[in-house]
PDB file of N, CA and C in Angstrom:
ATOM      1  N   UNK A   1     -18.367-104.484 203.714  1.00  0.00           N
ATOM      2  CA  UNK A   1     -19.174-105.215 204.676  1.00  0.00           C
ATOM      3  C   UNK A   1     -18.377-105.552 205.885  1.00  0.00           C
ATOM      4  N   UNK A   2     -19.018-105.362 207.076  1.00  0.00           N
ATOM      5  CA  UNK A   2     -18.359-105.641 208.404  1.00  0.00           C
ATOM      6  C   UNK A   2     -17.976-107.142 208.469  1.00  0.00           C
ATOM      7  N   UNK A   3     -16.798-107.351 209.004  1.00  0.00           N
ATOM      8  CA  UNK A   3     -16.410-108.787 209.144  1.00  0.00           C
ATOM      9  C   UNK A   3     -17.224-109.475 210.164  1.00  0.00           C
ATOM     10  N   UNK A   4     -17.849-110.572 209.861  1.00  0.00           N
ATOM     11  CA  UNK A   4     -18.724-111.313 210.746  1.00  0.00           C
ATOM     12  C   UNK A   4     -17.963-112.017 211.930  1.00  0.00           C
ATOM     13  N   UNK A   5     -16.644-112.219 211.728  1.00  0.00           N
ATOM     14  CA  UNK A   5     -15.859-112.943 212.731  1.00  0.00           C
ATOM     15  C   UNK A   5     -15.442-111.963 213.903  1.00  0.00           C
ATOM     16  N   UNK A   6     -14.986-110.787 213.537  1.00  0.00           N
ATOM     17  CA  UNK A   6     -14.516-109.826 214.613  1.00  0.00           C
ATOM     18  C   UNK A   6     -15.520-108.727 214.808  1.00  0.00           C
ATOM     19  N   UNK A   7     -16.506-108.679 214.073  1.00  0.00           N
ATOM     20  CA  UNK A   7     -17.633-107.575 214.166  1.00  0.00           C
ATOM     21  C   UNK A   7     -17.067-106.251 213.970  1.00  0.00           C
ATOM     22  N   UNK A   8     -15.962-106.142 213.094  1.00  0.00           N
ATOM     23  CA  UNK A   8     -15.395-104.889 212.795  1.00  0.00           C
ATOM     24  C   UNK A   8     -14.321-104.354 213.698  1.00  0.00           C
ATOM     25  N   UNK A   9     -14.059-105.088 214.796  1.00  0.00           N
ATOM     26  CA  UNK A   9     -13.026-104.527 215.741  1.00  0.00           C
ATOM     27  C   UNK A   9     -11.572-104.895 215.413  1.00  0.00           C
ATOM     28  N   UNK A  10     -11.463-105.762 214.346  1.00  0.00           N
ATOM     29  CA  UNK A  10     -10.173-106.085 213.752  1.00  0.00           C
ATOM     30  C   UNK A  10      -9.245-106.988 214.572  1.00  0.00           C
ATOM     31  N   UNK A  11      -9.614-107.363 215.785  1.00  0.00           N
ATOM     32  CA  UNK A  11      -8.870-108.239 216.656  1.00  0.00           C
ATOM     33  C   UNK A  11      -9.303-109.706 216.483  1.00  0.00           C
ATOM     34  N   UNK A  12      -8.397-110.629 216.745  1.00  0.00           N
ATOM     35  CA  UNK A  12      -8.831-112.061 216.737  1.00  0.00           C
ATOM     36  C   UNK A  12      -9.746-112.336 217.935  1.00  0.00           C
ATOM     37  N   UNK A  13     -10.843-112.848 217.676  1.00  0.00           N
ATOM     38  CA  UNK A  13     -11.839-113.136 218.745  1.00  0.00           C
ATOM     39  C   UNK A  13     -11.369-114.325 219.683  1.00  0.00           C
ATOM     40  N   UNK A  14     -10.442-115.163 219.235  1.00  0.00           N
ATOM     41  CA  UNK A  14      -9.968-116.202 220.049  1.00  0.00           C
ATOM     42  C   UNK A  14      -9.056-115.715 221.180  1.00  0.00           C
ATOM     43  N   UNK A  15      -8.189-114.742 220.868  1.00  0.00           N
ATOM     44  CA  UNK A  15      -7.269-114.232 221.830  1.00  0.00           C
ATOM     45  C   UNK A  15      -7.385-112.793 222.236  1.00  0.00           C
ATOM     46  N   UNK A  16      -8.476-112.192 221.759  1.00  0.00           N
ATOM     47  CA  UNK A  16      -8.764-110.754 222.000  1.00  0.00           C
ATOM     48  C   UNK A  16      -7.629-109.845 221.594  1.00  0.00           C
ATOM     49  N   UNK A  17      -6.980-110.276 220.493  1.00  0.00           N
ATOM     50  CA  UNK A  17      -5.851-109.431 219.904  1.00  0.00           C
ATOM     51  C   UNK A  17      -4.570-109.517 220.671  1.00  0.00           C
ATOM     52  N   UNK A  18      -4.417-110.406 221.602  1.00  0.00           N
ATOM     53  CA  UNK A  18      -3.136-110.576 222.356  1.00  0.00           C
ATOM     54  C   UNK A  18      -2.137-111.405 221.581  1.00  0.00           C
ATOM     55  N   UNK A  19      -2.616-112.371 220.867  1.00  0.00           N
ATOM     56  CA  UNK A  19      -1.715-113.291 220.076  1.00  0.00           C
ATOM     57  C   UNK A  19      -1.350-114.572 220.879  1.00  0.00           C
ATOM     58  N   UNK A  20      -1.790-114.698 222.132  1.00  0.00           N
ATOM     59  CA  UNK A  20      -1.575-115.834 222.961  1.00  0.00           C
ATOM     60  C   UNK A  20      -2.805-116.228 223.668  1.00  0.00           C
ATOM     61  N   UNK A  21      -2.946-117.454 223.984  1.00  0.00           N
ATOM     62  CA  UNK A  21      -4.028-118.019 224.761  1.00  0.00           C
ATOM     63  C   UNK A  21      -3.521-118.844 225.899  1.00  0.00           C
ATOM     64  N   UNK A  22      -4.283-118.947 226.907  1.00  0.00           N
ATOM     65  CA  UNK A  22      -3.920-119.865 228.146  1.00  0.00           C
ATOM     66  C   UNK A  22      -3.834-121.264 227.596  1.00  0.00           C
ATOM     67  N   UNK A  23      -2.914-121.963 228.072  1.00  0.00           N
ATOM     68  CA  UNK A  23      -2.708-123.358 227.710  1.00  0.00           C
ATOM     69  C   UNK A  23      -3.873-124.176 228.324  1.00  0.00           C
ATOM     70  N   UNK A  24      -4.592-124.879 227.447  1.00  0.00           N
ATOM     71  CA  UNK A  24      -5.743-125.717 227.878  1.00  0.00           C
ATOM     72  C   UNK A  24      -5.284-126.892 228.704  1.00  0.00           C
ATOM     73  N   UNK A  25      -4.119-127.477 228.419  1.00  0.00           N
ATOM     74  CA  UNK A  25      -3.701-128.661 229.003  1.00  0.00           C
ATOM     75  C   UNK A  25      -3.348-128.448 230.526  1.00  0.00           C
ATOM     76  N   UNK A  26      -2.729-127.289 230.851  1.00  0.00           N
ATOM     77  CA  UNK A  26      -2.340-127.095 232.221  1.00  0.00           C
ATOM     78  C   UNK A  26      -3.212-125.954 232.889  1.00  0.00           C
ATOM     79  N   UNK A  27      -4.091-125.383 232.193  1.00  0.00           N
ATOM     80  CA  UNK A  27      -4.913-124.265 232.732  1.00  0.00           C
ATOM     81  C   UNK A  27      -4.126-123.027 233.061  1.00  0.00           C
ATOM     82  N   UNK A  28      -2.990-122.835 232.416  1.00  0.00           N
ATOM     83  CA  UNK A  28      -2.235-121.636 232.636  1.00  0.00           C
ATOM     84  C   UNK A  28      -1.164-121.778 233.761  1.00  0.00           C
ATOM     85  N   UNK A  29      -1.094-122.952 234.373  1.00  0.00           N
ATOM     86  CA  UNK A  29      -0.173-123.108 235.531  1.00  0.00           C
ATOM     87  C   UNK A  29       1.259-123.301 235.105  1.00  0.00           C
ATOM     88  N   UNK A  30       1.494-123.777 233.849  1.00  0.00           N
ATOM     89  CA  UNK A  30       2.828-123.905 233.394  1.00  0.00           C
ATOM     90  C   UNK A  30       3.596-125.091 234.027  1.00  0.00           C
ATOM     91  N   UNK A  31       4.630-124.848 234.726  1.00  0.00           N
ATOM     92  CA  UNK A  31       5.414-125.924 235.423  1.00  0.00           C
ATOM     93  C   UNK A  31       6.063-126.831 234.438  1.00  0.00           C
ATOM     94  N   UNK A  32       5.759-128.083 234.559  1.00  0.00           N
ATOM     95  CA  UNK A  32       6.384-129.052 233.604  1.00  0.00           C
ATOM     96  C   UNK A  32       5.428-129.531 232.500  1.00  0.00           C
ATOM     97  N   UNK A  33       4.546-128.652 232.104  1.00  0.00           N
ATOM     98  CA  UNK A  33       3.552-128.922 231.000  1.00  0.00           C
ATOM     99  C   UNK A  33       4.309-129.134 229.698  1.00  0.00           C
ATOM    100  N   UNK A  34       4.087-130.211 229.005  1.00  0.00           N
ATOM    101  CA  UNK A  34       4.736-130.502 227.769  1.00  0.00           C
ATOM    102  C   UNK A  34       4.153-129.699 226.609  1.00  0.00           C
ATOM    103  N   UNK A  35       2.843-129.341 226.748  1.00  0.00           N
ATOM    104  CA  UNK A  35       2.146-128.600 225.652  1.00  0.00           C
ATOM    105  C   UNK A  35       2.614-127.220 225.527  1.00  0.00           C
ATOM    106  N   UNK A  36       2.824-126.496 226.567  1.00  0.00           N
ATOM    107  CA  UNK A  36       3.327-125.103 226.532  1.00  0.00           C
ATOM    108  C   UNK A  36       4.680-124.814 226.992  1.00  0.00           C
ATOM    109  N   UNK A  37       5.441-126.008 227.182  1.00  0.00           N
ATOM    110  CA  UNK A  37       6.866-125.878 227.643  1.00  0.00           C
ATOM    111  C   UNK A  37       7.008-125.170 228.959  1.00  0.00           C
ATOM    112  N   UNK A  38       5.997-125.211 229.813  1.00  0.00           N
ATOM    113  CA  UNK A  38       6.008-124.576 231.108  1.00  0.00           C
ATOM    114  C   UNK A  38       5.693-123.099 231.236  1.00  0.00           C
ATOM    115  N   UNK A  39       5.305-122.513 230.031  1.00  0.00           N
ATOM    116  CA  UNK A  39       4.942-121.087 230.071  1.00  0.00           C
ATOM    117  C   UNK A  39       3.568-120.752 230.553  1.00  0.00           C
ATOM    118  N   UNK A  40       2.667-121.730 230.396  1.00  0.00           N
ATOM    119  CA  UNK A  40       1.284-121.437 230.826  1.00  0.00           C
ATOM    120  C   UNK A  40       0.425-120.831 229.700  1.00  0.00           C
ATOM    121  N   UNK A  41       1.073-120.548 228.639  1.00  0.00           N
ATOM    122  CA  UNK A  41       0.301-119.984 227.477  1.00  0.00           C
ATOM    123  C   UNK A  41       0.976-120.454 226.214  1.00  0.00           C
ATOM    124  N   UNK A  42       0.222-120.277 225.058  1.00  0.00           N
ATOM    125  CA  UNK A  42       0.742-120.755 223.793  1.00  0.00           C
ATOM    126  C   UNK A  42       0.240-119.743 222.710  1.00  0.00           C
ATOM    127  N   UNK A  43       0.877-119.825 221.558  1.00  0.00           N
ATOM    128  CA  UNK A  43       0.523-118.916 220.468  1.00  0.00           C
ATOM    129  C   UNK A  43      -0.918-119.278 220.024  1.00  0.00           C
ATOM    130  N   UNK A  44      -1.666-118.233 219.756  1.00  0.00           N
ATOM    131  CA  UNK A  44      -3.024-118.428 219.295  1.00  0.00           C
ATOM    132  C   UNK A  44      -3.034-118.984 217.860  1.00  0.00           C
ATOM    133  N   UNK A  45      -3.626-120.101 217.630  1.00  0.00           N
ATOM    134  CA  UNK A  45      -3.626-120.776 216.328  1.00  0.00           C
ATOM    135  C   UNK A  45      -4.376-120.040 215.263  1.00  0.00           C
ATOM    136  N   UNK A  46      -5.567-119.514 215.509  1.00  0.00           N
ATOM    137  CA  UNK A  46      -6.281-118.916 214.420  1.00  0.00           C
ATOM    138  C   UNK A  46      -5.547-117.697 213.793  1.00  0.00           C
ATOM    139  N   UNK A  47      -4.899-116.903 214.703  1.00  0.00           N
ATOM    140  CA  UNK A  47      -4.194-115.705 214.157  1.00  0.00           C
ATOM    141  C   UNK A  47      -2.694-115.886 214.057  1.00  0.00           C
ATOM    142  N   UNK A  48      -2.145-117.025 214.334  1.00  0.00           N
ATOM    143  CA  UNK A  48      -0.777-117.303 214.379  1.00  0.00           C
ATOM    144  C   UNK A  48       0.024-116.294 215.162  1.00  0.00           C
ATOM    145  N   UNK A  49      -0.505-115.824 216.249  1.00  0.00           N
ATOM    146  CA  UNK A  49       0.193-114.945 217.168  1.00  0.00           C
ATOM    147  C   UNK A  49       0.204-113.525 216.771  1.00  0.00           C
ATOM    148  N   UNK A  50      -0.466-113.143 215.663  1.00  0.00           N
ATOM    149  CA  UNK A  50      -0.445-111.768 215.226  1.00  0.00           C
ATOM    150  C   UNK A  50      -1.441-110.917 215.937  1.00  0.00           C
ATOM    151  N   UNK A  51      -2.523-111.470 216.473  1.00  0.00           N
ATOM    152  CA  UNK A  51      -3.577-110.734 217.193  1.00  0.00           C
ATOM    153  C   UNK A  51      -4.602-110.171 216.195  1.00  0.00           C
ATOM    154  N   UNK A  52      -4.380-110.244 214.964  1.00  0.00           N
ATOM    155  CA  UNK A  52      -5.265-109.777 213.942  1.00  0.00           C
ATOM    156  C   UNK A  52      -6.353-110.803 213.591  1.00  0.00           C
ATOM    157  N   UNK A  53      -7.555-110.316 213.296  1.00  0.00           N
ATOM    158  CA  UNK A  53      -8.604-111.268 212.876  1.00  0.00           C
ATOM    159  C   UNK A  53      -8.196-112.065 211.691  1.00  0.00           C
ATOM    160  N   UNK A  54      -8.261-113.409 211.818  1.00  0.00           N
ATOM    161  CA  UNK A  54      -7.855-114.270 210.685  1.00  0.00           C
ATOM    162  C   UNK A  54      -8.711-114.166 209.414  1.00  0.00           C
ATOM    163  N   UNK A  55      -9.962-113.750 209.635  1.00  0.00           N
ATOM    164  CA  UNK A  55     -10.846-113.685 208.495  1.00  0.00           C
ATOM    165  C   UNK A  55     -10.656-112.464 207.639  1.00  0.00           C
ATOM    166  N   UNK A  56     -10.525-111.298 208.306  1.00  0.00           N
ATOM    167  CA  UNK A  56     -10.359-110.026 207.516  1.00  0.00           C
ATOM    168  C   UNK A  56      -8.954-109.511 207.553  1.00  0.00           C
ATOM    169  N   UNK A  57      -8.023-110.310 208.168  1.00  0.00           N
ATOM    170  CA  UNK A  57      -6.636-109.926 208.322  1.00  0.00           C
ATOM    171  C   UNK A  57      -6.448-108.535 208.973  1.00  0.00           C
ATOM    172  N   UNK A  58      -7.272-108.266 209.945  1.00  0.00           N
ATOM    173  CA  UNK A  58      -7.194-107.015 210.711  1.00  0.00           C
ATOM    174  C   UNK A  58      -7.747-105.769 210.010  1.00  0.00           C
ATOM    175  N   UNK A  59      -8.449-105.985 208.943  1.00  0.00           N
ATOM    176  CA  UNK A  59      -9.085-104.836 208.245  1.00  0.00           C
ATOM    177  C   UNK A  59     -10.352-104.440 208.910  1.00  0.00           C
ATOM    178  N   UNK A  60     -11.078-105.355 209.484  1.00  0.00           N
ATOM    179  CA  UNK A  60     -12.419-104.998 210.064  1.00  0.00           C
ATOM    180  C   UNK A  60     -13.543-105.153 209.056  1.00  0.00           C
ATOM    181  N   UNK A  61     -13.211-105.255 207.819  1.00  0.00           N
ATOM    182  CA  UNK A  61     -14.183-105.422 206.669  1.00  0.00           C
ATOM    183  C   UNK A  61     -13.785-106.522 205.751  1.00  0.00           C
ATOM    184  N   UNK A  62     -14.749-107.097 205.154  1.00  0.00           N
ATOM    185  CA  UNK A  62     -14.533-108.093 204.069  1.00  0.00           C
ATOM    186  C   UNK A  62     -15.327-107.667 202.809  1.00  0.00           C
ATOM    187  N   UNK A  63     -14.927-108.193 201.725  1.00  0.00           N
ATOM    188  CA  UNK A  63     -15.593-107.923 200.475  1.00  0.00           C
ATOM    189  C   UNK A  63     -16.961-108.718 200.511  1.00  0.00           C
ATOM    190  N   UNK A  64     -18.011-108.122 200.019  1.00  0.00           N
ATOM    191  CA  UNK A  64     -19.254-108.812 200.010  1.00  0.00           C
ATOM    192  C   UNK A  64     -19.099-110.071 199.052  1.00  0.00           C
ATOM    193  N   UNK A  65     -19.704-111.194 199.461  1.00  0.00           N
ATOM    194  CA  UNK A  65     -19.656-112.368 198.641  1.00  0.00           C
ATOM    195  C   UNK A  65     -20.631-112.261 197.510  1.00  0.00           C
ATOM    196  N   UNK A  66     -20.183-112.765 196.326  1.00  0.00           N
ATOM    197  CA  UNK A  66     -20.988-112.791 195.144  1.00  0.00           C
ATOM    198  C   UNK A  66     -21.673-114.081 195.004  1.00  0.00           C
ATOM    199  N   UNK A  67     -22.964-114.169 195.011  1.00  0.00           N
ATOM    200  CA  UNK A  67     -23.666-115.425 194.873  1.00  0.00           C
ATOM    201  C   UNK A  67     -24.469-115.277 193.548  1.00  0.00           C
ATOM    202  N   UNK A  68     -24.484-116.416 192.829  1.00  0.00           N
ATOM    203  CA  UNK A  68     -25.284-116.449 191.570  1.00  0.00           C
ATOM    204  C   UNK A  68     -26.297-117.568 191.610  1.00  0.00           C
TER     205      UNK A  68
END
């Protein structure tokens, strides 16, 4: 079954597979931002920086759920 989170493309939808996201606190400007240590970006939390979809672990598919 196709992964509903990444729609089968295997990349994290939060960071588009990059593994990093723009810092929300400074808007990517960096400088003396305490949240990103001046880098302007931070590690993507859902994928822990791997870039792979956290739901299917980069496989693009998940096992069908069994409901009774």
